[in-house]
PDB file of C-alpha atoms in Angstrom:
ATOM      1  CA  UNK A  23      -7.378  -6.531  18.941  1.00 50.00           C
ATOM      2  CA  UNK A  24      -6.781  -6.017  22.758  1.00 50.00           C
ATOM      3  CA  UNK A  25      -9.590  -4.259  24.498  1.00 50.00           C
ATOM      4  CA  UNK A  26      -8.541  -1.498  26.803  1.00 50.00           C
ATOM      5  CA  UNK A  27     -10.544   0.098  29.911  1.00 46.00           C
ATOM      6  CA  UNK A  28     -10.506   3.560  30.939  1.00 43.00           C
ATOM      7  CA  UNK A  29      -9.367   4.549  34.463  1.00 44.00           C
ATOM      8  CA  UNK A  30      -9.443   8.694  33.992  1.00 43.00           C
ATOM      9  CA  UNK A  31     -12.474  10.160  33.498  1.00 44.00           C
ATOM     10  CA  UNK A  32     -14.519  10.455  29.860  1.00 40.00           C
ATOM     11  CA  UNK A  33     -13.405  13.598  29.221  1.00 44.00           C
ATOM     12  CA  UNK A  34      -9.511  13.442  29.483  1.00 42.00           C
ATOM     13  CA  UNK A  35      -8.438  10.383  26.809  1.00 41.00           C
ATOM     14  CA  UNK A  36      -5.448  12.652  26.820  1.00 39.00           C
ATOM     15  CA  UNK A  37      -4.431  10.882  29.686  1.00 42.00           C
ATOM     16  CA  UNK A  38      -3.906   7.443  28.244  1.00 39.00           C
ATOM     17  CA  UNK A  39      -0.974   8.635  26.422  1.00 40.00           C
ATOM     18  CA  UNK A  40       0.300  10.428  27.980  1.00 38.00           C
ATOM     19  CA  UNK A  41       2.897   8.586  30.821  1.00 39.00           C
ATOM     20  CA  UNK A  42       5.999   7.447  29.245  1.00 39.00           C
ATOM     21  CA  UNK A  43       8.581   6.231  31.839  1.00 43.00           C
ATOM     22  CA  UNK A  44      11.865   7.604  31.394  1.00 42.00           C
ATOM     23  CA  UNK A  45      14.555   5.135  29.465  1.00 42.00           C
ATOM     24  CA  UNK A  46      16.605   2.682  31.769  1.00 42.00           C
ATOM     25  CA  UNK A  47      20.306   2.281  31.624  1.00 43.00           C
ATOM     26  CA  UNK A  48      19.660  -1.055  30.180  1.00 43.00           C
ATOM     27  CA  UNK A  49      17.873  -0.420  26.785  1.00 47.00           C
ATOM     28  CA  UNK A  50      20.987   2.732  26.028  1.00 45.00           C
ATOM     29  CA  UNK A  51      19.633   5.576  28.105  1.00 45.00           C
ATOM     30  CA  UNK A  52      18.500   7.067  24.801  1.00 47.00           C
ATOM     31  CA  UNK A  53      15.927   9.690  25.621  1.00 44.00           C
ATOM     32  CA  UNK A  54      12.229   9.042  23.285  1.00 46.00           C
ATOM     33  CA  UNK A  55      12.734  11.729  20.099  1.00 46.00           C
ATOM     34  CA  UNK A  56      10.126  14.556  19.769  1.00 46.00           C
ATOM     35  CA  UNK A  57       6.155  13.347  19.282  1.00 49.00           C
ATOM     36  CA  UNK A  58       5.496  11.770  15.344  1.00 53.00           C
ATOM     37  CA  UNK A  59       3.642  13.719  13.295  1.00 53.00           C
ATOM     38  CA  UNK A  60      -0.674  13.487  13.900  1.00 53.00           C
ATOM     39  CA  UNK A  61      -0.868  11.001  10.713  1.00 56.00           C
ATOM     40  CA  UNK A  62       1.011   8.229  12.888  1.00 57.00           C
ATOM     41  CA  UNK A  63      -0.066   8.859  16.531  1.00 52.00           C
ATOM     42  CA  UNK A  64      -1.922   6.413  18.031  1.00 49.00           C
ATOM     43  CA  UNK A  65      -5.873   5.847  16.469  1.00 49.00           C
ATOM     44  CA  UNK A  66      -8.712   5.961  19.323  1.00 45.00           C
ATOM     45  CA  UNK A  67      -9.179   2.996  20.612  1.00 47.00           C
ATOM     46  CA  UNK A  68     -12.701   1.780  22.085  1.00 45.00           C
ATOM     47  CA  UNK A  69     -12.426   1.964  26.386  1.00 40.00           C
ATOM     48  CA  UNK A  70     -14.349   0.293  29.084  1.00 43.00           C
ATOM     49  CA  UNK A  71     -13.644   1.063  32.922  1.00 40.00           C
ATOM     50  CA  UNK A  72     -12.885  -1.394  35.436  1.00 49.00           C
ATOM     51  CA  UNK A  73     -10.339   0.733  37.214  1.00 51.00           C
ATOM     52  CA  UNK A  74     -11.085   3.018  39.531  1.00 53.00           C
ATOM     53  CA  UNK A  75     -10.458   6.514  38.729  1.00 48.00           C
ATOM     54  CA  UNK A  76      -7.827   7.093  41.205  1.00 52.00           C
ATOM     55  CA  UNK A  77      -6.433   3.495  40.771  1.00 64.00           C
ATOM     56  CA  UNK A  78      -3.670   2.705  38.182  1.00 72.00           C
ATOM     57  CA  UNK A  79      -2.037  -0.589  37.479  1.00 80.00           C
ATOM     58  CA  UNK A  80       1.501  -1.196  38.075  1.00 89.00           C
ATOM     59  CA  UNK A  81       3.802  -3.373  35.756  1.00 94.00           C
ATOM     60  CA  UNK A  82       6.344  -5.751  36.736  1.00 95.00           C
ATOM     61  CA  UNK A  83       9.819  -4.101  35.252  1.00 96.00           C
ATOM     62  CA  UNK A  84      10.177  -6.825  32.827  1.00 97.00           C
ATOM     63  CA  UNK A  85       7.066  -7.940  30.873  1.00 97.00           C
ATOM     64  CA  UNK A  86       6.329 -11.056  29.557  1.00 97.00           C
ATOM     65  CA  UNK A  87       4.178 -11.175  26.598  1.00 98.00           C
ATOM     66  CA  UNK A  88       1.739 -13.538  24.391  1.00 98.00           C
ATOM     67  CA  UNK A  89       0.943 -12.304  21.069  1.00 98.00           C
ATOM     68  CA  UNK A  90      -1.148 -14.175  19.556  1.00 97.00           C
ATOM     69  CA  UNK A  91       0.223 -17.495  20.839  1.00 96.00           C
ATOM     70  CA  UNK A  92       3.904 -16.520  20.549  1.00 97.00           C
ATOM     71  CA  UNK A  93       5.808 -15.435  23.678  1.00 98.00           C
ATOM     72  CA  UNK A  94       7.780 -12.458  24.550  1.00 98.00           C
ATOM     73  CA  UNK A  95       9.746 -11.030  27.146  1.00 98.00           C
ATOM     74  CA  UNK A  96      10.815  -7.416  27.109  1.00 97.00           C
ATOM     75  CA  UNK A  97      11.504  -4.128  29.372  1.00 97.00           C
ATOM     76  CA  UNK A  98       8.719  -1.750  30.409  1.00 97.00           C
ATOM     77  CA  UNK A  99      10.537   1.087  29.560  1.00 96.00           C
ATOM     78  CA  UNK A 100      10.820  -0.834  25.919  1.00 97.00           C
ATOM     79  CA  UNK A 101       6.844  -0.932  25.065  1.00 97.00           C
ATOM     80  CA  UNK A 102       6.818   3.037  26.837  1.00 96.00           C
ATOM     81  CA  UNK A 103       9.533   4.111  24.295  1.00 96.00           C
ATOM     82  CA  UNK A 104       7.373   6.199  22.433  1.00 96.00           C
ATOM     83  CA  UNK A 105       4.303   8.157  24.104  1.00 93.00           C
ATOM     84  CA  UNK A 106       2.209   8.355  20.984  1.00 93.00           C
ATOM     85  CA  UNK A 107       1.739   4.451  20.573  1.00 96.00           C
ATOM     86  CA  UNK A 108      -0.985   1.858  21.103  1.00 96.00           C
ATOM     87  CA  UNK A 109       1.885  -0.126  22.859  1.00 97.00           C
ATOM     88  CA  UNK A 110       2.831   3.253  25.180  1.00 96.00           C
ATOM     89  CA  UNK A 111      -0.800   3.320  25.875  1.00 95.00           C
ATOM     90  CA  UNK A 112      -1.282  -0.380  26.339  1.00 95.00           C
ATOM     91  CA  UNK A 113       0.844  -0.027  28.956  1.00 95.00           C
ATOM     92  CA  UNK A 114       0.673   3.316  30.927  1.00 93.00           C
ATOM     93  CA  UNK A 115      -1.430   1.898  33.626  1.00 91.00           C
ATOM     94  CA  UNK A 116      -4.672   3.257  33.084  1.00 90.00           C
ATOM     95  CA  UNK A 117      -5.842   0.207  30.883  1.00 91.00           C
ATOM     96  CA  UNK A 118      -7.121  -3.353  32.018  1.00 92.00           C
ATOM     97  CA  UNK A 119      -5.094  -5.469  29.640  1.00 94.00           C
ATOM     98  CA  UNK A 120      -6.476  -9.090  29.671  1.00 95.00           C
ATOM     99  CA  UNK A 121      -3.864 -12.146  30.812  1.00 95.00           C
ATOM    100  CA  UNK A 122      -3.430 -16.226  29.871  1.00 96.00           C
ATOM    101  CA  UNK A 123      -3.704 -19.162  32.101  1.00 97.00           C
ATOM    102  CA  UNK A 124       0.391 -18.334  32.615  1.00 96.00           C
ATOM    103  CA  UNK A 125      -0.303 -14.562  33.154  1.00 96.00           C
ATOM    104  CA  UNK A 126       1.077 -13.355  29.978  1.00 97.00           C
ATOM    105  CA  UNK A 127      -0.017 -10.116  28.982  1.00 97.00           C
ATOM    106  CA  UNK A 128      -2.203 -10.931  26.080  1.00 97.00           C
ATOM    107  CA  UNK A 129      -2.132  -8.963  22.672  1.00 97.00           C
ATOM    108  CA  UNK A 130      -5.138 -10.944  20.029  1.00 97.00           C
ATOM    109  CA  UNK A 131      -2.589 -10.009  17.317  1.00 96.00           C
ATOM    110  CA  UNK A 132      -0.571 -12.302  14.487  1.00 96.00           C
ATOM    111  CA  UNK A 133       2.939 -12.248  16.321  1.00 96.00           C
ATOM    112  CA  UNK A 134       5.071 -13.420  13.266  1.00 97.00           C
ATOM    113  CA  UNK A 135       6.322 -10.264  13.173  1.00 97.00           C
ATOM    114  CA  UNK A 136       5.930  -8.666  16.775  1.00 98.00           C
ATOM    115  CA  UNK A 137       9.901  -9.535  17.630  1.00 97.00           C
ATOM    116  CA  UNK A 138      10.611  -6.935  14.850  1.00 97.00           C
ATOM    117  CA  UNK A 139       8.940  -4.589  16.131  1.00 98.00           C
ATOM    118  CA  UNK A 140      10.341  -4.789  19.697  1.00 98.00           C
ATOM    119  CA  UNK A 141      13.619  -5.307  17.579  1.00 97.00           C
ATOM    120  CA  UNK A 142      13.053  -1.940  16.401  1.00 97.00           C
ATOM    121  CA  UNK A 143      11.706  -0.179  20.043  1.00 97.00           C
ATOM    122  CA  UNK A 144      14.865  -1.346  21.987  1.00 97.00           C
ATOM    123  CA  UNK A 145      17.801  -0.186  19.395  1.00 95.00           C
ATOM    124  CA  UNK A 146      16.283   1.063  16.172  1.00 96.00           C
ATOM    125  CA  UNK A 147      17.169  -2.173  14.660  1.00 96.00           C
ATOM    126  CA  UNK A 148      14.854  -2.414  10.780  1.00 97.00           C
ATOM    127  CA  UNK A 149      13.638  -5.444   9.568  1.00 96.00           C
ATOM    128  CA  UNK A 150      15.138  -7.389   6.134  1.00 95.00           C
ATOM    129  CA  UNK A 151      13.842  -6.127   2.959  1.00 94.00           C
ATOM    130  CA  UNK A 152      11.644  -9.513   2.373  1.00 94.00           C
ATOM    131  CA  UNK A 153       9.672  -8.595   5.950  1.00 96.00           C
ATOM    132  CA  UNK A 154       9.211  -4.793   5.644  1.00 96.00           C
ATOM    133  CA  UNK A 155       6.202  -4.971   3.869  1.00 95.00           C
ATOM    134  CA  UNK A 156       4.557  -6.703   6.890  1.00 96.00           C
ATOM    135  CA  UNK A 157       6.415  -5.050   9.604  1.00 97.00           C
ATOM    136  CA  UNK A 158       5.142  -1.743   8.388  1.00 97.00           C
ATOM    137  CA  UNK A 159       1.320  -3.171   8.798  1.00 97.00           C
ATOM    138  CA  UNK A 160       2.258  -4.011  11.877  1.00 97.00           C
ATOM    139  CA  UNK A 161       3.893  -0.628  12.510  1.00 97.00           C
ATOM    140  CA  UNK A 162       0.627   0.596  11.166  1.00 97.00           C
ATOM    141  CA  UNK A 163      -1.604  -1.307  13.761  1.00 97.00           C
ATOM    142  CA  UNK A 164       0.270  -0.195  16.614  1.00 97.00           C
ATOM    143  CA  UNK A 165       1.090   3.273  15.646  1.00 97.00           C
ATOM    144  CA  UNK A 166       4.724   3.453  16.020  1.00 97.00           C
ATOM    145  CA  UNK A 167       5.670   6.880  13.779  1.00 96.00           C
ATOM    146  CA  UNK A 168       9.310   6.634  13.674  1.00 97.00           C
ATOM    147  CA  UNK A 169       9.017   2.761  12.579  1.00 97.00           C
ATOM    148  CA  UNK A 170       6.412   3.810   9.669  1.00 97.00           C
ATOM    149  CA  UNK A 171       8.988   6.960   8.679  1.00 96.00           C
ATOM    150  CA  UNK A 172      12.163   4.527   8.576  1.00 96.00           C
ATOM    151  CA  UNK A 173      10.129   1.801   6.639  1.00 96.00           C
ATOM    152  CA  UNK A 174       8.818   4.275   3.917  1.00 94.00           C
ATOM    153  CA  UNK A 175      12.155   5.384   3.333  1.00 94.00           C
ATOM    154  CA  UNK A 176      13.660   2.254   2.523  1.00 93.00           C
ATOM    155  CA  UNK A 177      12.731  -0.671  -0.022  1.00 93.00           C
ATOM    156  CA  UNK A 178      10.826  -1.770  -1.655  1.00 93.00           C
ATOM    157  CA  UNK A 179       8.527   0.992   0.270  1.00 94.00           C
ATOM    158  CA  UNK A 180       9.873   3.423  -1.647  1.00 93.00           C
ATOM    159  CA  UNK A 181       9.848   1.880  -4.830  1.00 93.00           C
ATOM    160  CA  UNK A 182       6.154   1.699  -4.338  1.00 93.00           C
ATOM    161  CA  UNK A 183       6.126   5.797  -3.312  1.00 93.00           C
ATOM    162  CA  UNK A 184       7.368   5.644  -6.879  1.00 93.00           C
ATOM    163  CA  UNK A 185       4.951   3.838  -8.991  1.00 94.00           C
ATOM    164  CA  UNK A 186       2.620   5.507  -7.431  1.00 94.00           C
ATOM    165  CA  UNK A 187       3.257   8.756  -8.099  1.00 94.00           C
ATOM    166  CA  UNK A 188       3.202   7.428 -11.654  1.00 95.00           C
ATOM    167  CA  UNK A 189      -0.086   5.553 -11.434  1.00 95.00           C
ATOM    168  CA  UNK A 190      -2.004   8.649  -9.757  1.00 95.00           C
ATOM    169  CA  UNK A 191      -1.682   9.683 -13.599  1.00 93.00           C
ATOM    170  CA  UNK A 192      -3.759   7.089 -14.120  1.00 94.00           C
ATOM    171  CA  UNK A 193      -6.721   7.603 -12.133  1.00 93.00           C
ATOM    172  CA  UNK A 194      -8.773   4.440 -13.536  1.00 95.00           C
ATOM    173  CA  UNK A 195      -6.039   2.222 -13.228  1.00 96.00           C
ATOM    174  CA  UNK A 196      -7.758  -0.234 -10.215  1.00 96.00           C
ATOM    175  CA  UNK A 197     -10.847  -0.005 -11.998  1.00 97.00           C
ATOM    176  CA  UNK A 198      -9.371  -0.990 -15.438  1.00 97.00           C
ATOM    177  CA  UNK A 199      -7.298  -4.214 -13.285  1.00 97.00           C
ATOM    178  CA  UNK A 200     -10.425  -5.449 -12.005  1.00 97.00           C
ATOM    179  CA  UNK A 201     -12.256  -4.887 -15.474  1.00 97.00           C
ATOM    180  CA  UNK A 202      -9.577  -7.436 -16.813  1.00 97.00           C
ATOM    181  CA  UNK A 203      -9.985 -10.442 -14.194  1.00 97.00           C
ATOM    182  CA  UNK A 204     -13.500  -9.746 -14.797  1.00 97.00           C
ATOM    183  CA  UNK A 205     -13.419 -10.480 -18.432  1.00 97.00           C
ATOM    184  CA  UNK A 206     -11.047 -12.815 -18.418  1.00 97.00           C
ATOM    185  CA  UNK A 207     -12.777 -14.982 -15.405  1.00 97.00           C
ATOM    186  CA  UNK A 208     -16.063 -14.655 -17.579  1.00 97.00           C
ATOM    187  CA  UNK A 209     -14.650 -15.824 -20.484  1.00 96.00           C
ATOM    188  CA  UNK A 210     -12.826 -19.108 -18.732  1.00 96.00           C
ATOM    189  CA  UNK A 211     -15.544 -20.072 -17.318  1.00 96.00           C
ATOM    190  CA  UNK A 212     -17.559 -19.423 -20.271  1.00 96.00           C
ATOM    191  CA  UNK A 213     -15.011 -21.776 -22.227  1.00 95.00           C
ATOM    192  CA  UNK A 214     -14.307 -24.234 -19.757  1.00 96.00           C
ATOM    193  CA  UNK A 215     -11.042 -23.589 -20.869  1.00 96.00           C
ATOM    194  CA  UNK A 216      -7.724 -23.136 -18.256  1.00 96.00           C
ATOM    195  CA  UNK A 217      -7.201 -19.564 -19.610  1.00 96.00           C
ATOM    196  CA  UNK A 218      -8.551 -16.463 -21.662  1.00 97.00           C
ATOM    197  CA  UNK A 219      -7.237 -13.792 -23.570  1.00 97.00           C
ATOM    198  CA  UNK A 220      -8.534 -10.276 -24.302  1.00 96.00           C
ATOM    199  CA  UNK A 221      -7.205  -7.056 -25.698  1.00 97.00           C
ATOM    200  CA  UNK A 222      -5.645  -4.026 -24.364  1.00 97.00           C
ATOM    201  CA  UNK A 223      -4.980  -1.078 -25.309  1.00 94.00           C
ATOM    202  CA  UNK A 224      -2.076   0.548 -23.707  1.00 94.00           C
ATOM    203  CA  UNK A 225      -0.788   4.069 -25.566  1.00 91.00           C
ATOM    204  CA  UNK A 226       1.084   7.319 -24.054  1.00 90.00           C
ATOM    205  CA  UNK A 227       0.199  10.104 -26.131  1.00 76.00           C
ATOM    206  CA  UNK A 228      -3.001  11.871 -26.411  1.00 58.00           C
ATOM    207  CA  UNK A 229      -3.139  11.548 -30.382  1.00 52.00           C
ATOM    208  CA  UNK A 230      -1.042  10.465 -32.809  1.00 50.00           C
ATOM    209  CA  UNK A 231       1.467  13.245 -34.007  1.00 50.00           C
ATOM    210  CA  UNK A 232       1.693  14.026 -37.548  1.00 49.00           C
ATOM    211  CA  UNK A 233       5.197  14.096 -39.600  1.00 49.00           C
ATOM    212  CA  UNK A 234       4.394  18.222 -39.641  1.00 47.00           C
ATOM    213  CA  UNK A 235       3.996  18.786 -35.641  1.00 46.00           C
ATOM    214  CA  UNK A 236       6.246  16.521 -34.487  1.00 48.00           C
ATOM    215  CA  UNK A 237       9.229  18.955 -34.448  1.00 50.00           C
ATOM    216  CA  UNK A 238       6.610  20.752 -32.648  1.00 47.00           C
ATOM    217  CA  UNK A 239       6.546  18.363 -30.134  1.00 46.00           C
ATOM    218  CA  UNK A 240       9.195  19.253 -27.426  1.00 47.00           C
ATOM    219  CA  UNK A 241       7.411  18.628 -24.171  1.00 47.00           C
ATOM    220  CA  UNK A 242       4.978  16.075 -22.763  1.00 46.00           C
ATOM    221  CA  UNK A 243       2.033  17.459 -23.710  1.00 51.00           C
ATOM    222  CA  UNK A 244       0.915  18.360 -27.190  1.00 52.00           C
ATOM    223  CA  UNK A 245      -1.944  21.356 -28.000  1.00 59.00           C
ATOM    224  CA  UNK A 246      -4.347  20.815 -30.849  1.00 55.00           C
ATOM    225  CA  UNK A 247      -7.735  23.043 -30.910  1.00 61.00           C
ATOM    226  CA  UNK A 248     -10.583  21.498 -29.615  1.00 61.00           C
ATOM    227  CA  UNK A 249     -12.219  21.542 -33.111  1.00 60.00           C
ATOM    228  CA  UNK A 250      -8.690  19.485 -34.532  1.00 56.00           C
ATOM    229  CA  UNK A 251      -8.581  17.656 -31.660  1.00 54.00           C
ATOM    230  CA  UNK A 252     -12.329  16.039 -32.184  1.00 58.00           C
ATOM    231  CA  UNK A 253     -11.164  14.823 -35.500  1.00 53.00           C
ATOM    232  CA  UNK A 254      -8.802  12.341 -33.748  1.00 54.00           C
ATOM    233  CA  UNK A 255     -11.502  11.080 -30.766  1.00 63.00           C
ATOM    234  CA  UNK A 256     -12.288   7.238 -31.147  1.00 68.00           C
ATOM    235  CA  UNK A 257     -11.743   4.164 -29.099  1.00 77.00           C
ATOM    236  CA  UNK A 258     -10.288   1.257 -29.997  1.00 88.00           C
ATOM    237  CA  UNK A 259     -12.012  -2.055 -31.034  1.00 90.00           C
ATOM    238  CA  UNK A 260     -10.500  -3.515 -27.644  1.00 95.00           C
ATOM    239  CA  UNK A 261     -12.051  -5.047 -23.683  1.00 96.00           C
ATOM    240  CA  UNK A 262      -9.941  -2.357 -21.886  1.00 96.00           C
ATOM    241  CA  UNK A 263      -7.916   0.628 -22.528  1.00 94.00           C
ATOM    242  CA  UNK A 264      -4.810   2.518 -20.566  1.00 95.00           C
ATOM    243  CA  UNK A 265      -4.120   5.702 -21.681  1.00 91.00           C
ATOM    244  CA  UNK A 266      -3.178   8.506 -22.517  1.00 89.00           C
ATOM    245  CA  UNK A 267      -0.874  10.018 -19.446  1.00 91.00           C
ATOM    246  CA  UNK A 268       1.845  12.481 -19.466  1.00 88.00           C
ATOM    247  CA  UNK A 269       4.915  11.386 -17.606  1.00 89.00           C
ATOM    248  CA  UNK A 270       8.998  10.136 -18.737  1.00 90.00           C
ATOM    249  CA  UNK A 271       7.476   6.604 -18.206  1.00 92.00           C
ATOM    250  CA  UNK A 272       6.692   4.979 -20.805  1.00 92.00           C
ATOM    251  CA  UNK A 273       3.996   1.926 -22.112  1.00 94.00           C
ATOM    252  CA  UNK A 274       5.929  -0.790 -20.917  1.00 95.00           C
ATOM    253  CA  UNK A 275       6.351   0.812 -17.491  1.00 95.00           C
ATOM    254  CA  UNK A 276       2.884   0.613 -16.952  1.00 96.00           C
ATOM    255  CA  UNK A 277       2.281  -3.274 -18.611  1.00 97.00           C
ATOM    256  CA  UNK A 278       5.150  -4.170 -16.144  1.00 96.00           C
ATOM    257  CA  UNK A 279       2.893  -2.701 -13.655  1.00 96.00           C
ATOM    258  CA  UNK A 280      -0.182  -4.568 -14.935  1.00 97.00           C
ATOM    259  CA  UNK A 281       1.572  -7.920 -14.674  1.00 97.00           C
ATOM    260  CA  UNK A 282       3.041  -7.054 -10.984  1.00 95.00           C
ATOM    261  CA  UNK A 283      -0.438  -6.018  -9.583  1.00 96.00           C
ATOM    262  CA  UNK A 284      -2.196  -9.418 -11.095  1.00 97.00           C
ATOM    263  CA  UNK A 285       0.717 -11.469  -9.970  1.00 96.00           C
ATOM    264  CA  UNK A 286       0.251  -9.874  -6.743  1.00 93.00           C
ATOM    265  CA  UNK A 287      -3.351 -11.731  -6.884  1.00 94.00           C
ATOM    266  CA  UNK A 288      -1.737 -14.545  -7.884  1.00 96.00           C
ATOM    267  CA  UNK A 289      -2.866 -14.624 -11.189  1.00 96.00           C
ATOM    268  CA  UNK A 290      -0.849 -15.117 -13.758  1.00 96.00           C
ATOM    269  CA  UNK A 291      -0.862 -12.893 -17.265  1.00 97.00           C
ATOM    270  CA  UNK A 292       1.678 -12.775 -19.923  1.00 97.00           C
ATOM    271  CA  UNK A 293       1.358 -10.546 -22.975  1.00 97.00           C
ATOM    272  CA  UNK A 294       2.285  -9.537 -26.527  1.00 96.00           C
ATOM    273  CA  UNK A 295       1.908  -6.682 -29.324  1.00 95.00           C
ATOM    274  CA  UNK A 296      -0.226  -8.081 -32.004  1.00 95.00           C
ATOM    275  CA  UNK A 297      -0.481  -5.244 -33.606  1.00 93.00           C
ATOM    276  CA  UNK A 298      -1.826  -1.461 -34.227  1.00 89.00           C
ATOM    277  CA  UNK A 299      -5.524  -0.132 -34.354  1.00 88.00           C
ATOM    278  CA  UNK A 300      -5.876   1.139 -37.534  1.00 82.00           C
ATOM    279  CA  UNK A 301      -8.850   3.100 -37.248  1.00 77.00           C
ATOM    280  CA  UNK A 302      -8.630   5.651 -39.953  1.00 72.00           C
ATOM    281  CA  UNK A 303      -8.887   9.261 -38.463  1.00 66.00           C
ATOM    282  CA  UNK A 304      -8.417  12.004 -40.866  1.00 66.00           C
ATOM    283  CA  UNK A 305      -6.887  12.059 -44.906  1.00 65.00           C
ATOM    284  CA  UNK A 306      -4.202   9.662 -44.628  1.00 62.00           C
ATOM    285  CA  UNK A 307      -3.815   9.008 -40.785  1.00 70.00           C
ATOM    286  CA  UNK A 308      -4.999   6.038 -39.004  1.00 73.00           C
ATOM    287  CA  UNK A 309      -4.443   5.659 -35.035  1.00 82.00           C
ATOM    288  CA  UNK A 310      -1.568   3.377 -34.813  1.00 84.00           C
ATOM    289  CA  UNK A 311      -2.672   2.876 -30.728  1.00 88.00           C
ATOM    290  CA  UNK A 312      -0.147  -0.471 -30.116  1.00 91.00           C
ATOM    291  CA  UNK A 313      -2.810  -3.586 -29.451  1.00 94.00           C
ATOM    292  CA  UNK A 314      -1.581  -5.944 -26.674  1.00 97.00           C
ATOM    293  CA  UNK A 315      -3.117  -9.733 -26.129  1.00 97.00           C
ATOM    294  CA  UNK A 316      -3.318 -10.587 -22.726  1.00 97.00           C
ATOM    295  CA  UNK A 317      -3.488 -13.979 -21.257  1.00 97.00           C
ATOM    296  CA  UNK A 318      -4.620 -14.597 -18.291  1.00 97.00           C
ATOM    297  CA  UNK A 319      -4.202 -18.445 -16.721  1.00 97.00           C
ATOM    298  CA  UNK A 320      -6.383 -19.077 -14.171  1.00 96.00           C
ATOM    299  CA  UNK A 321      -4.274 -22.806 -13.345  1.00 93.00           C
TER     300      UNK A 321
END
């Protein structure tokens, strides 16, 4: 991360953000939209003087750049686009910004994907699906609102807005994931063996519906009284269960979304129904949960 220095006084880190240079000819002579919203502007950043307070650096009109070992070149009016940025900031003047042996401004940041964001900055140009996953980080690091708000509202960003809204039904979800590697890393290593294989439990409804109530059963949620409803309580004979959550999508919604989140940690799981519990509940009704056998191969 670049360290910055204050030249204003202690009491005024307004002042850091606040000079944007108006936009040259050269990068469109579009004017910088309104401010982004608080959750994107620009996070406090650490400052240590070595300017004087009336003395403010001065920038070259066109800046050349090393981030993180990869070179740029670019306007000034291009990294002052937007006020509310760590780049805007970076460069208002008020900062000591640190240079190489070829004075370079220096950024101590991965540049793989810096040229997309100064892609973005000079003509609102968005990254390829396969990068915007790691642009956005980026966007995130140096606060750049309108990147973040274009990002989000394309894929696979919002795709994962999504599933999301979907898992929040789930509020144990992480915990469950990381109760499975668990098990299934104990029980390798326990082997000696190149993979393991527990059971899940993955079911929708709350209880199982009876021939009688299901024409009952017109909406996503189903009301028993609390003293019916303790007839049906039991867990399954299983390592870890998922369930139950009221929303259109369905059990194999969520194992897709099992599988994608391991896979994500490189770890590959495959599964299959093996069967039912059939814990018997009440007269003739057993609990019919659907039993899936995970296995997880560690190489």
């Amino acid at each position: 991360m670049v360290v910055f220095s204050a030249a204003g006084d202690a009491d005024k880190p307004s002042d850091a953000m606040s000079s944007s240079e108006p936009t040259e000819e050269g990068d469109g002579g579009r004017k910088p939209p309104a401010s982004p919203s608080p959750k994107h502007r620009a996070p406090s950043m650490p400052l240590r003087s070595s300017l004087n307070t009336q003395e403010q650096q001065e920038f070259p009109e066109v800046i050349s750049l090393n981030v993180g070992g990869t070179y740029f070149t670019t306007r000034l009016s291009t990294l002052r686009r937007y006020e509310d940025t760590m780049l805007a900031a970076m460069f208002s003047g008020r900062h000591y910004i640190p240079r190489d042996a070829e004075g370079r401004y220096f950024i101590d940041r991965d540049g793989a994907f810096f040229g997309d964001i100064l892609n973005f900055l000079r003509e609102g140009e968005l990254p390829h699906q396969d990068r915007v996953r790691a642009v956005h980080r980026e966007a995130q690091y140096y606060a750049i609102g309108p990147l973040l708000d274009s990002l989000e509202d394309i894929q696979p960003l919002t795709g994962e807005k999504v599933r999301q809204a979907f898992l929040d039904l789930l509020p144990y979800y992480k915990d469950n994931l990381e109760r499975i590697v668990e098990i299934a890393k104990l029980r390798a290593m326990q082997k000696k063996a190149r993979f393991a294989k527990l059971k899940v439990c993955v079911y929708k409804e709350e209880m199982p519906i009876t021939p009688y109530e299901r024409p009952l059963f017109n909406s996503l949620r189903f009301e028993r009284s609390d003293s019916e409803a303790k007839l049906f309580e039991h867990h399954c004979e299983v390592d870890v269960t998922f369930g139950p959550w009221e929303a259109v999508a369905d059990v194999y919604d969520l194992l897709h979304c099992i599988v994608s989140d391991l896979a994500e940690r490189g770890i590959a799981a495959e599964h299959q129904c093996i069967g039912v519990c059939d814990k018997h509940l009440i007269n003739h009704y057993y609990c019919k949960r659907p039993i899936y056998e995970f296995k997880i191969t560690w190489w």
